[in-house]
XYZ file of N, CA and C in Angstrom:
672
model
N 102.292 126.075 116.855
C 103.066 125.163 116.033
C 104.550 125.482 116.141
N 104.979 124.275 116.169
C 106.951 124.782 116.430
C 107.168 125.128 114.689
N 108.156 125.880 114.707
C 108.526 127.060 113.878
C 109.613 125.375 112.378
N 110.093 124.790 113.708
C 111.163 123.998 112.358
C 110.484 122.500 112.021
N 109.184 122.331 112.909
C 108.480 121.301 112.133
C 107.890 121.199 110.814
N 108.731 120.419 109.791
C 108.373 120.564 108.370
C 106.605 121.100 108.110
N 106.445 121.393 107.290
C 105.301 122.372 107.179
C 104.049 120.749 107.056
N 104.543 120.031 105.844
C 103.533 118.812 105.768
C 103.232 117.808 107.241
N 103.985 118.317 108.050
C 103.271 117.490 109.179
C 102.909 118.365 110.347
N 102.843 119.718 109.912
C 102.185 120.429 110.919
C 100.625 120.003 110.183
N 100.507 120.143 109.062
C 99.210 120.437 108.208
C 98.752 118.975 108.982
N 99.211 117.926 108.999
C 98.735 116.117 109.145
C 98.536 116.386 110.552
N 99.347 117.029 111.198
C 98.947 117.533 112.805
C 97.333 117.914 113.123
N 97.588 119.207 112.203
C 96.315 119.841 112.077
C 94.790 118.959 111.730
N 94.960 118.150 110.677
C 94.288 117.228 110.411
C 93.525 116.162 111.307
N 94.461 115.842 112.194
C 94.459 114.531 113.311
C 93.969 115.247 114.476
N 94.225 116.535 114.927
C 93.364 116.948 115.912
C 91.697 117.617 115.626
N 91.251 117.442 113.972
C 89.858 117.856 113.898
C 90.021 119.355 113.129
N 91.123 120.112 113.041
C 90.846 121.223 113.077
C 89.863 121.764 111.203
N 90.605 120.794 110.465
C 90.007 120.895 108.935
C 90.210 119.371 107.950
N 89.846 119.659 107.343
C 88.956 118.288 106.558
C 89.540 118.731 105.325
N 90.879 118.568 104.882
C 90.789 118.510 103.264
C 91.617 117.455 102.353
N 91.784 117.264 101.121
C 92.308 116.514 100.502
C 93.371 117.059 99.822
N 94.599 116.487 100.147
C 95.555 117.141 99.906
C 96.661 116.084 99.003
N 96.089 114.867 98.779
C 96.908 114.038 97.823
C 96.588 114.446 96.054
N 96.023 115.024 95.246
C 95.745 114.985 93.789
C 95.434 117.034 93.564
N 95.720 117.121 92.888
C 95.318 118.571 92.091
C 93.928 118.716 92.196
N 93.253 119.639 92.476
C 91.797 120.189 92.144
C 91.404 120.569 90.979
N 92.800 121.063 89.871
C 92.067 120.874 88.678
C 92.439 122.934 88.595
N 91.674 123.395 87.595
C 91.141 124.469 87.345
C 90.099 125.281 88.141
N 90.685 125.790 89.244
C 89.847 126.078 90.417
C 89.660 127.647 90.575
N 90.178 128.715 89.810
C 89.738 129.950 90.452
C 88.490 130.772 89.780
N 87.741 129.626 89.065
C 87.024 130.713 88.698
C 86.148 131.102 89.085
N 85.907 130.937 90.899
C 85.192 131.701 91.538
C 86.286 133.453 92.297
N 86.771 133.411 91.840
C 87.648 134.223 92.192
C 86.785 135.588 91.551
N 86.552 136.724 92.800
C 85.656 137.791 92.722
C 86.337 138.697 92.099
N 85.456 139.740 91.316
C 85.875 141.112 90.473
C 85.680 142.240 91.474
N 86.432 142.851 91.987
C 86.484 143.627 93.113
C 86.758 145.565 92.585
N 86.383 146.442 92.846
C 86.498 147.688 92.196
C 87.507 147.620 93.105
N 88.709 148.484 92.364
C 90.043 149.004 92.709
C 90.429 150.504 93.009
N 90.822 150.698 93.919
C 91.006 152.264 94.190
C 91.842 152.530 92.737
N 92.060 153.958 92.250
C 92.604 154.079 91.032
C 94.193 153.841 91.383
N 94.777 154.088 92.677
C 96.323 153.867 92.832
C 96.474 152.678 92.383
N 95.663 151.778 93.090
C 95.671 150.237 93.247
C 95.890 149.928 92.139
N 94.981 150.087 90.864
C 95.144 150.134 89.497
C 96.782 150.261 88.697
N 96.843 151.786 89.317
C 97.947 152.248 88.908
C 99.228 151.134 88.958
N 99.611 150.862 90.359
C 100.463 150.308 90.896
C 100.575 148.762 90.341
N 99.190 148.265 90.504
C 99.347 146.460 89.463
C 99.633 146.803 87.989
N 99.247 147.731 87.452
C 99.424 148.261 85.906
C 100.625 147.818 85.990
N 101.521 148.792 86.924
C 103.207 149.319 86.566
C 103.918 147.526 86.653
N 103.149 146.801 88.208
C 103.929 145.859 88.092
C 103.885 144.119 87.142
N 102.016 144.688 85.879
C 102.527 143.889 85.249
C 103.237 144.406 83.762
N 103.895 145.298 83.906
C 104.351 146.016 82.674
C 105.616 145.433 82.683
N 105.640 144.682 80.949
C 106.787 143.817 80.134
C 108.207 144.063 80.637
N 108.745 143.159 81.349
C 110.575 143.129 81.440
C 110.784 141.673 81.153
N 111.161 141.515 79.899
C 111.403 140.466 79.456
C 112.491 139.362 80.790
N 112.568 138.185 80.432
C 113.409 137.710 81.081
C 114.766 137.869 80.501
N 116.022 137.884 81.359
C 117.387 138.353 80.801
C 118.019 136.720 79.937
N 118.578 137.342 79.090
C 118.939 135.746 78.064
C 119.860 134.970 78.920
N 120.398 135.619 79.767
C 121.132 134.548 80.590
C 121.232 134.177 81.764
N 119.451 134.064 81.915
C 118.769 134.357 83.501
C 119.298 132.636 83.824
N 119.131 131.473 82.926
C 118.871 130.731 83.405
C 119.980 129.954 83.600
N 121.504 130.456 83.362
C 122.318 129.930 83.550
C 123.390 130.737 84.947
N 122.638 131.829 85.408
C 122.902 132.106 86.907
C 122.931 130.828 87.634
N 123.789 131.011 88.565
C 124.170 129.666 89.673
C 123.014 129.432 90.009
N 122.318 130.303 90.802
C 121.617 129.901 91.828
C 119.967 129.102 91.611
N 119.709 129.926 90.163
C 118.181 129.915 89.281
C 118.810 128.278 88.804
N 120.232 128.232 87.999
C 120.277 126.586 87.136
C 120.056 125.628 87.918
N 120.386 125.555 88.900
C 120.617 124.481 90.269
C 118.914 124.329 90.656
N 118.383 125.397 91.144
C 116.725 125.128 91.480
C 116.480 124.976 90.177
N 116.826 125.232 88.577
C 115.526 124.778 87.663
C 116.329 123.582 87.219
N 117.698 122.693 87.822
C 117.702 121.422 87.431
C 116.576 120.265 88.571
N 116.666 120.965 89.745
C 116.065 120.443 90.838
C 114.607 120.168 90.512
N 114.022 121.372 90.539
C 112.798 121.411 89.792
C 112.306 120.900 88.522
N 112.997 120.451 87.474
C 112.670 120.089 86.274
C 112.092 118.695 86.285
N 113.193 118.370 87.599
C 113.224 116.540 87.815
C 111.586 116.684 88.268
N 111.569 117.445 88.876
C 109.926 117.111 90.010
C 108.315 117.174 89.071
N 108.898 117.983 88.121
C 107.594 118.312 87.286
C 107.601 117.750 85.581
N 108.820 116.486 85.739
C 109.008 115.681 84.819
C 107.814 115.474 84.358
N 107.159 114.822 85.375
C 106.165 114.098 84.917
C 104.883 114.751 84.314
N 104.730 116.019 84.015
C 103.524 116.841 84.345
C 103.829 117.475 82.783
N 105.151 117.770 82.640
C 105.308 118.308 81.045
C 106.689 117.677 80.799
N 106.797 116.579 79.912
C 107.730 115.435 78.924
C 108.649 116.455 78.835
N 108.563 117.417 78.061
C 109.165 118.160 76.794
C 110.363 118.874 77.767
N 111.466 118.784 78.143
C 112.566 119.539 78.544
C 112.390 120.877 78.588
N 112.991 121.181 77.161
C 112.707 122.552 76.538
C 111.727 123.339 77.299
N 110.541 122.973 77.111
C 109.390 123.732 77.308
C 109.201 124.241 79.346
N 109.685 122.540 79.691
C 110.042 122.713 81.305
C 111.414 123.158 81.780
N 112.017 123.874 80.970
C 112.864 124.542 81.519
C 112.601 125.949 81.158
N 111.800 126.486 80.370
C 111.413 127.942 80.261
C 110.718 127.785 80.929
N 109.605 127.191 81.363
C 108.666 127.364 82.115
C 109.107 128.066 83.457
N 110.063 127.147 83.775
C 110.227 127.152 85.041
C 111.525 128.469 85.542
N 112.265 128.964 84.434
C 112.677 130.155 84.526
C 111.977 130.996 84.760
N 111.053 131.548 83.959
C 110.020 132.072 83.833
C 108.978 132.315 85.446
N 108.861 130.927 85.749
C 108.352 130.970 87.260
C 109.106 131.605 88.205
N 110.678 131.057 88.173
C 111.650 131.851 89.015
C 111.610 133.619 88.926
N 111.550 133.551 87.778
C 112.091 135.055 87.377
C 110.745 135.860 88.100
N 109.491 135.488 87.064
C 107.861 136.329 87.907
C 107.563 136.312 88.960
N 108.396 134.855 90.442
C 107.786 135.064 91.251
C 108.668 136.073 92.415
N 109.914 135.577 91.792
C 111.175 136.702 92.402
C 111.075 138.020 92.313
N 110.295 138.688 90.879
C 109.994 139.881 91.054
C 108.658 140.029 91.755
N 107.814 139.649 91.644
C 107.078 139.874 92.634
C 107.184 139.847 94.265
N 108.514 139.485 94.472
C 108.562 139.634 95.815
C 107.948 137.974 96.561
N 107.704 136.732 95.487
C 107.393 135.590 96.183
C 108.284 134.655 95.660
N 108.263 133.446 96.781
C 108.680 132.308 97.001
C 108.374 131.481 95.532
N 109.571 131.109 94.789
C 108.740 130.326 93.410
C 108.081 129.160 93.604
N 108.562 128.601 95.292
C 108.154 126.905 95.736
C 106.309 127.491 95.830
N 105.948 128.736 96.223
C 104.703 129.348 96.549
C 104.026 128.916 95.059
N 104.400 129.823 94.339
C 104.068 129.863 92.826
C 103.702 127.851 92.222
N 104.443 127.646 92.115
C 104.060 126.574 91.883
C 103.371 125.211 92.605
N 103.063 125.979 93.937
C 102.165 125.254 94.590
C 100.484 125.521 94.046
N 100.468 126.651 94.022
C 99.300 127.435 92.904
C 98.855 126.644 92.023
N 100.035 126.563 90.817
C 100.172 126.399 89.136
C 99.238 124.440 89.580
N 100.588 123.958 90.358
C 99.871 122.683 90.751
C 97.855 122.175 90.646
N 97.659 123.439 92.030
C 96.644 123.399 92.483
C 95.406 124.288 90.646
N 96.047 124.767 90.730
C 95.489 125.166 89.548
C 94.831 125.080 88.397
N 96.143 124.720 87.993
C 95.986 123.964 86.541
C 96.525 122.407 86.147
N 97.179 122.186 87.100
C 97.875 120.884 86.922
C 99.162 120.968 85.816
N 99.665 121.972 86.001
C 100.792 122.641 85.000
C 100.309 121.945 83.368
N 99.016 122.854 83.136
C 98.661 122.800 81.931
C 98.555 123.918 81.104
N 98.681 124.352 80.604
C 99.104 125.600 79.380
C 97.613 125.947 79.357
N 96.608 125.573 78.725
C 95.235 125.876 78.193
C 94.395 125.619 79.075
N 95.024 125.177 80.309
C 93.318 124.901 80.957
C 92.718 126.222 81.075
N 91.425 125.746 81.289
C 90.292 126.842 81.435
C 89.217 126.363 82.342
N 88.898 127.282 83.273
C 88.051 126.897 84.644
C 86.893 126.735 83.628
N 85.382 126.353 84.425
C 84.073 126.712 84.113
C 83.546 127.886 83.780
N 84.158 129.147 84.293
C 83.842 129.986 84.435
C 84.829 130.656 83.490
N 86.034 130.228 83.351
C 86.728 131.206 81.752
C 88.379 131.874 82.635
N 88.670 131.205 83.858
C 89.905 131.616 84.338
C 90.871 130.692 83.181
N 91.898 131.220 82.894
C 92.813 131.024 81.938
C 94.133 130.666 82.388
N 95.089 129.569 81.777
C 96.275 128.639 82.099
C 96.774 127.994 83.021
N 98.112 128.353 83.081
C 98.906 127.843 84.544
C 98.188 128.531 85.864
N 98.157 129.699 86.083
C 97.655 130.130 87.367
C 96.210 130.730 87.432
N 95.671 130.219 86.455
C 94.122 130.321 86.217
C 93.829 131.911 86.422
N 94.039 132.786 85.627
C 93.595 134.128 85.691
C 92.851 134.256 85.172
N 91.688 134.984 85.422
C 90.468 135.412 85.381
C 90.763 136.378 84.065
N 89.878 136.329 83.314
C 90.197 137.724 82.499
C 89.639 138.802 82.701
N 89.004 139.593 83.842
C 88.126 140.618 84.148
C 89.857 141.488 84.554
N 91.170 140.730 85.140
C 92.114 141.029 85.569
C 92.916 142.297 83.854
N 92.640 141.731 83.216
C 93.118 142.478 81.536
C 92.332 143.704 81.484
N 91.172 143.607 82.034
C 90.347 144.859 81.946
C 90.656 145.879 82.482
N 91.281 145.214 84.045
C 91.054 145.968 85.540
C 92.550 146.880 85.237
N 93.693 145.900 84.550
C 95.291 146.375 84.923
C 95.983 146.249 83.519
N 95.141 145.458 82.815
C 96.020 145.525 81.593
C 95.755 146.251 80.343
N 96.310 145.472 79.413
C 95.403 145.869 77.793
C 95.366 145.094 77.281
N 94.418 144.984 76.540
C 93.496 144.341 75.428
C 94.454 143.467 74.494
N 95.800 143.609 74.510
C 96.429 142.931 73.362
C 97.226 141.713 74.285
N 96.715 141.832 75.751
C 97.381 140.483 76.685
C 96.742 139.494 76.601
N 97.473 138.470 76.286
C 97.052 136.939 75.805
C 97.754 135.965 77.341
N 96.377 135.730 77.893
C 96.482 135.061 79.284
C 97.099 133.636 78.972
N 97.090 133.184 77.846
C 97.253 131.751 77.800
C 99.060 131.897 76.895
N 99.813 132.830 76.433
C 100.959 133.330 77.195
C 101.589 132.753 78.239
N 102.901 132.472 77.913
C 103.578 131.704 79.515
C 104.113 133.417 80.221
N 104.811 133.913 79.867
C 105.142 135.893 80.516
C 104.212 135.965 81.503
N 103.030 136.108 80.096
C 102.134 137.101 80.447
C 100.900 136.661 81.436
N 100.700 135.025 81.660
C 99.825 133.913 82.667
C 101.011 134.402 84.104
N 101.808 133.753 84.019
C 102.827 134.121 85.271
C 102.861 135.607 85.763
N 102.671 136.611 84.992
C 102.984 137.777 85.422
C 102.103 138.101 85.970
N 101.155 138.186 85.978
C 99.491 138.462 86.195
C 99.252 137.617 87.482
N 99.547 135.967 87.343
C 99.193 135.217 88.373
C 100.272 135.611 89.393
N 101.607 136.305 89.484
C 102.343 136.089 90.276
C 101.796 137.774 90.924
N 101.541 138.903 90.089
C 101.278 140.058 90.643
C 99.974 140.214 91.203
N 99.218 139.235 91.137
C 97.575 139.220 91.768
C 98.136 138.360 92.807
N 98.622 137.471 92.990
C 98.922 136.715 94.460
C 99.379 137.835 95.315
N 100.699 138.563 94.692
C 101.252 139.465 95.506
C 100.571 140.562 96.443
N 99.385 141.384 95.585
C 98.456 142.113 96.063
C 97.757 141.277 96.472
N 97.307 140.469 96.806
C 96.775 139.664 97.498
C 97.152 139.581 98.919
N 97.975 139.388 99.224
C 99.342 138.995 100.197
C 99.451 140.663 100.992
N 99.095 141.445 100.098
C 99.776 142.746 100.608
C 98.540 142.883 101.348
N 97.750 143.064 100.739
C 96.326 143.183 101.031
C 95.884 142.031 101.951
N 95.919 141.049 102.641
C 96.010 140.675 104.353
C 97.020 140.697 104.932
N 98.143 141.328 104.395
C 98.872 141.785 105.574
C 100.165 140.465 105.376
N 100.008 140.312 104.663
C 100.963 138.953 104.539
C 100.281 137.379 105.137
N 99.332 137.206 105.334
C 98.530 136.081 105.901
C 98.539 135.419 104.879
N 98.903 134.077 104.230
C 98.997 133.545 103.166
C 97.521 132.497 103.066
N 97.275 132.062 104.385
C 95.636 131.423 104.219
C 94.518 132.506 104.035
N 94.718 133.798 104.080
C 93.373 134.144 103.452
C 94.166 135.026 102.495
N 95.186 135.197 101.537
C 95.419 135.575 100.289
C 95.227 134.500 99.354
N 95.898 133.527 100.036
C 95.665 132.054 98.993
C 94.073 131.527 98.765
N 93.438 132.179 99.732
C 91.656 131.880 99.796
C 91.010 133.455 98.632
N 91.726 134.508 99.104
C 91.271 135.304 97.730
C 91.728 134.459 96.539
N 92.870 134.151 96.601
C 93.339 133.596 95.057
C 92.426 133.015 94.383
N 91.900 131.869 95.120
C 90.965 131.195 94.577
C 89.173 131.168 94.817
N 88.778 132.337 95.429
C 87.856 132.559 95.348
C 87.303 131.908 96.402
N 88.106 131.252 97.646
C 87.137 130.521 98.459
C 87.417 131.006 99.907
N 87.851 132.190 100.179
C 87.917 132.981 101.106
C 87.662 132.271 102.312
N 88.029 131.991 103.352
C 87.479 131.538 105.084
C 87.340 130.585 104.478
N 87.634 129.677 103.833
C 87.526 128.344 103.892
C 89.113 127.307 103.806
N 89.261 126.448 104.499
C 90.746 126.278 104.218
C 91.291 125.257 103.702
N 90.331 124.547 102.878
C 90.773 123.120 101.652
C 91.719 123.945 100.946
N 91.474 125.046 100.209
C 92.394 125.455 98.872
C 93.870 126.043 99.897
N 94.028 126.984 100.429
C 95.611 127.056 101.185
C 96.233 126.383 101.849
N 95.304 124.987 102.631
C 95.984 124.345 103.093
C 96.531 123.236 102.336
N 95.761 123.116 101.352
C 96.295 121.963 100.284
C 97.663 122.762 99.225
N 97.438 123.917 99.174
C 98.611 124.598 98.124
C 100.228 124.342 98.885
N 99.334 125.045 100.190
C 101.184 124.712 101.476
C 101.469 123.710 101.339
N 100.404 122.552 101.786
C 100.995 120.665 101.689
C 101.708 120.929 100.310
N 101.096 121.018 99.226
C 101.954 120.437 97.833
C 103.316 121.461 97.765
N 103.381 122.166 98.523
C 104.775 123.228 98.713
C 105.667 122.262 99.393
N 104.925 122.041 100.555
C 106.031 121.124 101.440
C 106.577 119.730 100.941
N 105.366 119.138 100.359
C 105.636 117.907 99.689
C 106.115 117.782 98.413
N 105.965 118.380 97.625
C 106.449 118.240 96.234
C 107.197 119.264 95.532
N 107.295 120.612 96.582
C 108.979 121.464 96.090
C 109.457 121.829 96.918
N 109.590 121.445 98.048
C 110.675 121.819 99.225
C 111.597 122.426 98.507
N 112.612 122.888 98.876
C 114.106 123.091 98.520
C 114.330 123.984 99.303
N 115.914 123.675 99.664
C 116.937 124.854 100.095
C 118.242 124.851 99.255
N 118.501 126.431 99.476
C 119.491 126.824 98.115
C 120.328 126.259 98.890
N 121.455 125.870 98.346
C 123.129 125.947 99.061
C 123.240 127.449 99.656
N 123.671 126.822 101.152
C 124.244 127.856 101.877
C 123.344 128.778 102.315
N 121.799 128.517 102.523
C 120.706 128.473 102.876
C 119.707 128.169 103.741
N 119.073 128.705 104.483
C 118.554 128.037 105.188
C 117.035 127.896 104.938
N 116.388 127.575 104.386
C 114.995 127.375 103.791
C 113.681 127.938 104.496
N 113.170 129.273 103.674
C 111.837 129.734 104.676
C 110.962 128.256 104.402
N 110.001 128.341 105.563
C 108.653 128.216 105.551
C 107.400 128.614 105.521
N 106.559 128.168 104.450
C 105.381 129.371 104.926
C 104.387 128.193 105.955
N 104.031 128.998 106.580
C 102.505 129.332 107.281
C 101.565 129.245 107.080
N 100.665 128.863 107.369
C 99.094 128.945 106.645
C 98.427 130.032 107.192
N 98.901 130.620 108.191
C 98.703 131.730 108.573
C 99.558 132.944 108.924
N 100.622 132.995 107.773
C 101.816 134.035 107.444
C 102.518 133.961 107.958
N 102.850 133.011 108.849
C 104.226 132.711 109.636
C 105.013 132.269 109.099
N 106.270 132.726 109.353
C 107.777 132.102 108.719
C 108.355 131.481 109.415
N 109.554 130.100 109.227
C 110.498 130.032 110.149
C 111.477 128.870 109.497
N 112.676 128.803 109.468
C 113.465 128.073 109.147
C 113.136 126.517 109.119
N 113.476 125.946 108.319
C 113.303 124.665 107.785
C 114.380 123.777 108.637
C-alpha cells in the first residue's frame, strides 16, 4: 500500500480486491465484551497499576493552543452524538489528555469510543463491559481498586486508553491485532478495520504546521 494514500481508500482498496468483508458505515454498538481475562506477569500488573494511577487533568489543559483548536475541530464532528457542549468539551479534553499520556493518537481513541459505545456514557455490553471504551471490569480487579467507577469519564478513558496501550506494546505496535485484542475478536478483521475507516473518515485531522500520521491496519505509519 502507498504510504500517502488516505487510509479510507486503502481500506475500499482492500475491500474491492476480496481481501475482507466488513461494514464500516454505522457503529457496532457495545462490542468488547468478548474481550479475554488473561493472567498477568506481576510486573505487567505493576506497570498498568502505575499507569492508571490518578493525574488529574491540568485546569488549563483545554485552553493550550494546540488541544483548543483539535477540541473546537472535534466538538463540531461529535455534535451530533452528545447535544450538550459542556459535557463535549470535557469529554473530549479528557480524550486528548488520556490518550496523549498513554502514548496514543486521540483520532485512535475515538475511533474505539465510536466503535464502542457510540459515545455513550452508560452503555453496557451483554456481557457487563462498561461506557465509552467498553471496559471490562475483571480490568479493576487485575490493576485497579475497588473504589474505581468505570462509568466515570477519568477513570473509563484511563483504563480504556492504558489497556489499548499494552495492547499495542504487546504486538509490537501492530494496531490490527491490538485493536482485535481490544475487542475480543483477535485474527479477525471487521473490528480494526472498521475502527481505522471511522479514524480516517470521521476524525482525520492535522495540527497546524503538521504533517498528519497515519495508522495502518497493520502498524504502519506514514504521512497524510
Amino acid at each position: 500500500m502507498t504510504a500517502a494514500m488516505p487510509l479510507r481508500s486503502r481500506v475500499t482498496a482492500m475491500l474491492r480486491t476480496g481481501l475482507v468483508a466488513v461494514v464500516l458505515a454505522a457503529p457496532v454498538g457495545a462490542s468488547a465484551g468478548a474481550q479475554q481475562e488473561e493472567k498477568l506477569a506481576p510486573s505487567v500488573v505493576a506497570g498498568l497499576s502505575k499507569a492508571i494511577a490518578d493525574a488529574p487533568v491540568p485546569a488549563d489543559y483545554a485552553q493550550r493552543a494546540d488541544v483548543a483548536r483539535w477540541l473546537a475541530e472535534m466538538s463540531q464532528r461529535i455534535a451530533g452524538k452528545i447535544p450538550d457542549e459542556r459535557e463535549r468539551r470535557d469529554l473530549l479534553a479528557t480524550v486528548y489528555y488520556e490518550a496523549t499520556r498513554a502514548g496514543l493518537d486521540p483520532q485512535l481513541v475515538l475511533g474505539v469510543m465510536y466503535h464502542e459505545s457510540g459515545f455513550k456514557k452508560y452503555a453496557v455490553s451483554s456481557v457487563g463491559a462498561r461506557g465509552y471504551m467498553q471496559v471490562m471490569p475483571f480490568w479493576v480487579k487485575q490493576i485497579g481498586t475497588a473504589d474505581q467507577n468505570l462509568f466515570n469519564l477519568r477513570t473509563n478513558l484511563r483504563y480504556g486508553a492504558v489497556i489499548l496501550r499494552h495492547y499495542l506494546d504487546l504486538e509490537n505496535g501492530d494496531y490490527y491485532r491490538a485493536l482485535g485484542r481490544y475487542n475480543g475478536s483477535l485474527g479477525r478483521p471487521e473490528y480494526p478495520l472498521a475502527v481505522i475507516a471511522a479514524v480516517d473518515r470521521h476524525f482525520a485531522y492535522t495540527p497546524i504546521g503538521a504533517t498528519a500520521a497515519i495508522v495502518d491496519p497493520r502498524g504502519r505509519s506514514g504521512p497524510r
